[in-house]
mmCIF file of C-alpha atoms in Angstrom:
data_model
loop_
_atom_site.group_PDB
_atom_site.id
_atom_site.type_symbol
_atom_site.label_atom_id
_atom_site.label_comp_id
_atom_site.label_asym_id
_atom_site.label_seq_id
_atom_site.Cartn_x
_atom_site.Cartn_y
_atom_site.Cartn_z
ATOM 1 C CA MET A 17 -20.339 207.001 290.055
ATOM 2 C CA LYS A 18 -20.160 209.894 292.487
ATOM 3 C CA GLY A 19 -23.528 211.338 293.467
ATOM 4 C CA LYS A 20 -24.533 214.960 293.646
ATOM 5 C CA GLN A 21 -22.572 217.229 295.944
ATOM 6 C CA THR A 22 -24.432 218.697 298.890
ATOM 7 C CA VAL A 23 -24.389 222.336 299.963
ATOM 8 C CA LEU A 24 -25.655 223.511 303.351
ATOM 9 C CA VAL A 25 -27.268 226.973 303.203
ATOM 10 C CA VAL A 26 -27.669 228.787 306.533
ATOM 11 C CA ASP A 27 -29.682 232.025 306.276
ATOM 12 C CA ASP A 28 -32.631 233.492 308.161
ATOM 13 C CA GLU A 29 -34.225 235.086 305.080
ATOM 14 C CA PRO A 30 -36.786 232.702 303.502
ATOM 15 C CA LYS A 31 -36.469 234.367 300.083
ATOM 16 C CA ILE A 32 -32.686 233.883 300.109
ATOM 17 C CA LEU A 33 -33.071 230.231 301.087
ATOM 18 C CA GLU A 34 -35.633 229.691 298.322
ATOM 19 C CA LEU A 35 -33.520 231.451 295.686
ATOM 20 C CA VAL A 36 -30.246 229.718 296.576
ATOM 21 C CA ASN A 37 -31.931 226.328 296.927
ATOM 22 C CA SER A 38 -33.436 226.724 293.451
ATOM 23 C CA TYR A 39 -30.131 227.697 291.818
ATOM 24 C CA LEU A 40 -28.202 224.942 293.571
ATOM 25 C CA GLU A 41 -30.641 222.330 292.309
ATOM 26 C CA MET A 42 -30.606 223.848 288.801
ATOM 27 C CA ASN A 43 -26.810 223.537 288.819
ATOM 28 C CA GLY A 44 -26.798 219.904 289.874
ATOM 29 C CA PHE A 45 -26.317 220.177 293.653
ATOM 30 C CA ASN A 46 -28.315 218.892 296.588
ATOM 31 C CA ALA A 47 -29.289 221.657 299.013
ATOM 32 C CA LEU A 48 -29.847 221.557 302.770
ATOM 33 C CA CYS A 49 -31.499 224.733 304.045
ATOM 34 C CA ALA A 50 -31.348 225.972 307.640
ATOM 35 C CA LYS A 51 -33.029 229.143 308.913
ATOM 36 C CA ASN A 52 -30.766 229.671 311.934
ATOM 37 C CA GLY A 53 -27.432 228.653 313.384
ATOM 38 C CA ARG A 54 -28.708 225.847 315.620
ATOM 39 C CA GLU A 55 -30.564 224.179 312.777
ATOM 40 C CA GLY A 56 -27.544 224.546 310.520
ATOM 41 C CA MET A 57 -25.216 223.093 313.153
ATOM 42 C CA ALA A 58 -27.560 220.109 313.607
ATOM 43 C CA PHE A 59 -27.352 219.426 309.852
ATOM 44 C CA PHE A 60 -23.570 219.797 309.938
ATOM 45 C CA GLU A 61 -23.130 217.406 312.860
ATOM 46 C CA LYS A 62 -25.489 214.713 311.541
ATOM 47 C CA LEU A 63 -25.276 214.832 307.738
ATOM 48 C CA GLY A 64 -22.500 214.838 305.163
ATOM 49 C CA MET A 65 -21.980 217.883 302.956
ATOM 50 C CA ASP A 66 -19.380 219.369 300.625
ATOM 51 C CA LEU A 67 -19.691 223.123 301.239
ATOM 52 C CA ILE A 68 -21.453 225.633 303.496
ATOM 53 C CA LEU A 69 -23.044 228.934 302.430
ATOM 54 C CA LEU A 70 -23.251 230.918 305.654
ATOM 55 C CA ASP A 71 -25.045 234.167 306.471
ATOM 56 C CA LEU A 72 -23.059 236.179 309.018
ATOM 57 C CA MET A 73 -26.123 237.733 310.672
ATOM 58 C CA LEU A 74 -28.164 234.885 312.142
ATOM 59 C CA PRO A 75 -30.940 235.296 314.741
ATOM 60 C CA ASP A 76 -29.567 232.932 317.402
ATOM 61 C CA PHE A 77 -25.782 233.109 317.132
ATOM 62 C CA SER A 78 -23.469 234.797 314.686
ATOM 63 C CA GLY A 79 -22.072 233.363 311.501
ATOM 64 C CA GLU A 80 -18.606 233.989 312.948
ATOM 65 C CA GLU A 81 -19.400 231.671 315.872
ATOM 66 C CA PHE A 82 -20.805 229.072 313.467
ATOM 67 C CA CYS A 83 -17.652 229.262 311.344
ATOM 68 C CA LYS A 84 -15.392 228.847 314.387
ATOM 69 C CA LYS A 85 -17.309 225.750 315.525
ATOM 70 C CA VAL A 86 -17.018 224.167 312.085
ATOM 71 C CA ARG A 87 -13.325 224.972 311.803
ATOM 72 C CA ARG A 88 -12.561 223.143 315.064
ATOM 73 C CA VAL A 89 -13.457 219.852 313.384
ATOM 74 C CA SER A 90 -13.535 220.354 309.602
ATOM 75 C CA ASN A 91 -11.853 222.062 306.635
ATOM 76 C CA ILE A 92 -15.062 222.040 304.574
ATOM 77 C CA PRO A 93 -15.254 225.115 302.288
ATOM 78 C CA ILE A 94 -17.284 227.969 303.793
ATOM 79 C CA ILE A 95 -18.551 230.920 301.755
ATOM 80 C CA MET A 96 -19.932 233.835 303.753
ATOM 81 C CA ILE A 97 -23.113 235.545 302.573
ATOM 82 C CA THR A 98 -23.128 238.967 304.152
ATOM 83 C CA ALA A 99 -24.897 242.302 304.057
ATOM 84 C CA LYS A 100 -21.894 243.766 305.853
ATOM 85 C CA VAL A 101 -19.713 245.461 303.286
ATOM 86 C CA GLU A 102 -17.161 246.911 305.705
ATOM 87 C CA GLU A 103 -13.676 245.628 304.928
ATOM 88 C CA LYS A 104 -13.027 244.903 308.617
ATOM 89 C CA SER A 105 -16.047 242.584 308.837
ATOM 90 C CA ILE A 106 -15.065 240.678 305.685
ATOM 91 C CA ILE A 107 -11.409 240.343 306.723
ATOM 92 C CA ASN A 108 -12.486 239.045 310.131
ATOM 93 C CA GLY A 109 -14.630 236.373 308.498
ATOM 94 C CA LEU A 110 -11.757 235.275 306.271
ATOM 95 C CA ASN A 111 -9.353 235.257 309.210
ATOM 96 C CA ILE A 112 -11.514 232.890 311.262
ATOM 97 C CA GLY A 113 -11.649 230.352 308.464
ATOM 98 C CA ALA A 114 -14.102 231.331 305.722
ATOM 99 C CA ASP A 115 -12.823 230.621 302.212
ATOM 100 C CA ASP A 116 -14.700 233.313 300.305
ATOM 101 C CA TYR A 117 -17.557 235.792 300.604
ATOM 102 C CA VAL A 118 -20.388 237.335 298.600
ATOM 103 C CA THR A 119 -22.288 240.456 299.567
ATOM 104 C CA LYS A 120 -26.047 240.938 299.431
ATOM 105 C CA PRO A 121 -27.640 241.547 297.027
ATOM 106 C CA PHE A 122 -25.726 239.041 294.925
ATOM 107 C CA SER A 123 -25.956 237.505 291.482
ATOM 108 C CA PRO A 124 -27.041 233.844 291.747
ATOM 109 C CA ARG A 125 -24.808 233.004 288.758
ATOM 110 C CA GLN A 126 -21.820 234.576 290.481
ATOM 111 C CA LEU A 127 -22.643 232.658 293.649
ATOM 112 C CA MET A 128 -22.692 229.374 291.722
ATOM 113 C CA ALA A 129 -19.307 230.249 290.192
ATOM 114 C CA ARG A 130 -17.923 230.889 293.692
ATOM 115 C CA VAL A 131 -19.341 227.558 294.892
ATOM 116 C CA ARG A 132 -17.727 225.650 292.031
ATOM 117 C CA ALA A 133 -14.420 227.456 292.528
ATOM 118 C CA ALA A 134 -14.348 226.719 296.270
ATOM 119 C CA LEU A 135 -15.066 223.053 295.598
ATOM 120 C CA ARG A 136 -12.287 222.912 293.004
ATOM 121 C CA ARG A 137 -9.806 224.503 295.397
ATOM 122 C CA ASN A 138 -10.796 221.965 298.009
ATOM 123 C CA GLY A 139 -10.392 219.069 295.579
ATOM 124 C CA SER A 140 -14.068 218.140 295.837
ATOM 125 C CA HIS A 141 -14.953 218.838 292.228
ATOM 126 C CA ALA A 142 -14.208 216.865 289.113
ATOM 127 C CA SER A 143 -10.539 217.380 288.457
ATOM 128 C CA GLY A 144 -10.688 218.963 284.990
ATOM 129 C CA ASP A 145 -9.026 222.342 284.432
ATOM 130 C CA THR A 146 -11.338 225.279 283.748
ATOM 131 C CA ASP A 147 -11.440 227.591 280.759
ATOM 132 C CA GLY A 148 -12.492 230.882 282.362
ATOM 133 C CA SER A 149 -16.106 230.751 281.190
ATOM 134 C CA ASP A 150 -17.294 231.203 284.789
ATOM 135 C CA GLY A 151 -14.725 233.878 285.695
ATOM 136 C CA PHE A 152 -12.102 231.403 286.889
ATOM 137 C CA PHE A 153 -9.093 229.710 285.348
ATOM 138 C CA SER A 154 -7.518 226.684 286.963
ATOM 139 C CA TYR A 155 -4.558 224.464 286.261
ATOM 140 C CA GLY A 156 -3.674 221.784 288.789
ATOM 141 C CA ASP A 157 -3.675 223.477 292.190
ATOM 142 C CA LEU A 158 -3.478 226.991 290.711
ATOM 143 C CA MET A 159 -6.664 229.060 290.506
ATOM 144 C CA ILE A 160 -7.248 232.555 289.085
ATOM 145 C CA ASP A 161 -10.338 234.555 290.046
ATOM 146 C CA THR A 162 -10.386 237.037 287.160
ATOM 147 C CA GLU A 163 -13.176 239.167 288.603
ATOM 148 C CA ASN A 164 -11.185 239.984 291.739
ATOM 149 C CA ARG A 165 -7.712 239.495 290.178
ATOM 150 C CA ILE A 166 -6.758 236.936 292.829
ATOM 151 C CA VAL A 167 -4.415 233.984 292.300
ATOM 152 C CA ARG A 168 -4.460 231.045 294.706
ATOM 153 C CA LYS A 169 -2.347 227.937 295.041
ATOM 154 C CA ASN A 170 -3.888 225.184 297.153
ATOM 155 C CA GLY A 171 -6.311 227.844 298.404
ATOM 156 C CA GLU A 172 -3.553 230.221 299.557
ATOM 157 C CA VAL A 173 -3.544 233.704 298.005
ATOM 158 C CA LEU A 174 -0.324 234.549 296.151
ATOM 159 C CA ALA A 175 1.107 238.075 296.144
ATOM 160 C CA LEU A 176 1.815 238.697 292.462
ATOM 161 C CA THR A 177 2.702 241.938 290.731
ATOM 162 C CA ARG A 178 0.440 243.233 287.975
ATOM 163 C CA ASP A 179 2.781 241.917 285.266
ATOM 164 C CA GLU A 180 3.151 238.510 286.941
ATOM 165 C CA TYR A 181 -0.627 238.234 287.243
ATOM 166 C CA ASN A 182 -1.113 239.213 283.603
ATOM 167 C CA ILE A 183 1.472 236.720 282.357
ATOM 168 C CA LEU A 184 -0.010 233.855 284.354
ATOM 169 C CA THR A 185 -3.543 234.740 283.231
ATOM 170 C CA LEU A 186 -2.395 234.868 279.606
ATOM 171 C CA LEU A 187 -0.809 231.421 279.825
ATOM 172 C CA MET A 188 -3.749 229.892 281.699
ATOM 173 C CA SER A 189 -6.294 231.336 279.278
ATOM 174 C CA HIS A 190 -4.643 229.511 276.352
ATOM 175 C CA GLN A 191 -3.293 226.375 277.951
ATOM 176 C CA ALA A 192 -2.046 224.657 274.785
ATOM 177 C CA LYS A 193 -0.531 227.716 273.090
ATOM 178 C CA ILE A 194 3.180 228.563 272.959
ATOM 179 C CA PHE A 195 3.700 232.300 273.483
ATOM 180 C CA THR A 196 6.777 234.049 272.153
ATOM 181 C CA ARG A 197 8.433 236.657 274.364
ATOM 182 C CA ASP A 198 7.190 239.402 272.043
ATOM 183 C CA GLU A 199 3.612 238.131 272.342
ATOM 184 C CA ILE A 200 3.881 238.075 276.119
ATOM 185 C CA LEU A 201 5.331 241.602 276.176
ATOM 186 C CA GLU A 202 2.577 242.918 273.947
ATOM 187 C CA ALA A 203 -0.142 241.248 276.013
ATOM 188 C CA VAL A 204 1.275 242.448 279.322
ATOM 189 C CA LYS A 205 2.541 245.924 278.433
ATOM 190 C CA GLY A 206 0.555 246.779 275.318
ATOM 191 C CA GLY A 207 1.582 247.235 271.707
ATOM 192 C CA ASP A 208 3.319 250.556 272.360
ATOM 193 C CA PHE A 209 5.669 249.158 274.999
ATOM 194 C CA ASP A 210 9.310 249.579 273.953
ATOM 195 C CA GLY A 211 10.977 246.886 276.047
ATOM 196 C CA PHE A 212 13.387 244.007 275.767
ATOM 197 C CA ASP A 213 12.118 240.484 275.297
ATOM 198 C CA ARG A 214 14.547 239.217 277.940
ATOM 199 C CA SER A 215 12.615 241.178 280.572
ATOM 200 C CA VAL A 216 9.959 238.495 280.107
ATOM 201 C CA ASP A 217 12.478 235.929 281.357
ATOM 202 C CA SER A 218 12.943 237.955 284.545
ATOM 203 C CA HIS A 219 9.177 238.122 285.108
ATOM 204 C CA ILE A 220 8.856 234.392 284.468
ATOM 205 C CA LYS A 221 11.700 233.654 286.889
ATOM 206 C CA ARG A 222 10.025 235.638 289.690
ATOM 207 C CA LEU A 223 6.606 234.172 288.861
ATOM 208 C CA ARG A 224 7.988 230.636 289.004
ATOM 209 C CA ALA A 225 9.499 231.329 292.409
ATOM 210 C CA LYS A 226 6.157 232.574 293.755
ATOM 211 C CA ILE A 227 4.143 229.607 292.461
ATOM 212 C CA GLY A 228 6.786 227.076 293.501
ATOM 213 C CA ASP A 229 7.765 225.978 290.001
ATOM 214 C CA ASP A 230 11.176 224.393 289.370
ATOM 215 C CA PRO A 231 12.271 225.401 285.831
ATOM 216 C CA LYS A 232 14.300 222.159 285.533
ATOM 217 C CA ALA A 233 11.224 220.029 286.243
ATOM 218 C CA SER A 234 8.360 222.387 285.542
ATOM 219 C CA LYS A 235 4.813 221.645 286.661
ATOM 220 C CA TYR A 236 3.304 224.939 285.494
ATOM 221 C CA ILE A 237 5.344 227.152 283.128
ATOM 222 C CA LEU A 238 7.276 225.224 280.520
ATOM 223 C CA THR A 239 10.127 226.753 278.531
ATOM 224 C CA VAL A 240 9.891 225.821 274.854
ATOM 225 C CA TYR A 241 13.444 226.419 273.714
ATOM 226 C CA GLY A 242 13.811 228.688 270.714
ATOM 227 C CA MET A 243 10.146 229.661 270.887
ATOM 228 C CA GLY A 244 8.896 230.907 274.255
ATOM 229 C CA TYR A 245 6.677 229.671 277.070
ATOM 230 C CA ARG A 246 3.492 227.745 277.554
ATOM 231 C CA LEU A 247 1.513 226.286 280.395
ATOM 232 C CA GLY A 248 2.437 222.673 280.959
ATOM 233 C CA GLU A 249 4.471 220.078 282.746
ATOM 234 C CA ALA A 250 7.935 218.895 281.772
ATOM 235 C CA GLN A 251 7.818 215.414 280.294
#
């Protein structure tokens, strides 16, 4: 049986370390806590772990430097914890290899949801699909972050239109249900939308292309002939 997963927390604020450590342990993780970059790097180099929670503003060297050092040797998930809310700072952190970010002050429950989602995307979590109760839906290597309206496949963000996002979210939120074209139209456009049901087929076609789904051997969106669509794999 697999043991608890381990999360390294690198932050120079004792209260943050105490809070995050407590919530990690409450949620079934082991926590390693480091108060600066050097201590965190020593843990990383000597001990095994599954994910890193990394403050960007450390007293000895920056979180960006820490992230770069880790990325030279490992693809371990890294979530930035930052007081910097400027878009440029966040984008820079993501560009150098961080997988996600949370801004201070943060909700511990949201942080735990981000941790679980990052582990799922990295294949480190139990492989079951998720039902959205923590703000995320997953099916295979597809993941939807409903809070930020982001869809990822194998960790890569997909550029979906609003309607494509809404259709995929609808299907993933009811993974055993067959949706008729009218039901999909109503869910996506609203009850007052006066459209043609075949427009759904066009949306599905474009959505399949973006998620890499072959309609003749579907892994994600299955056509149920005479009825509509559902999430599932062709048998």
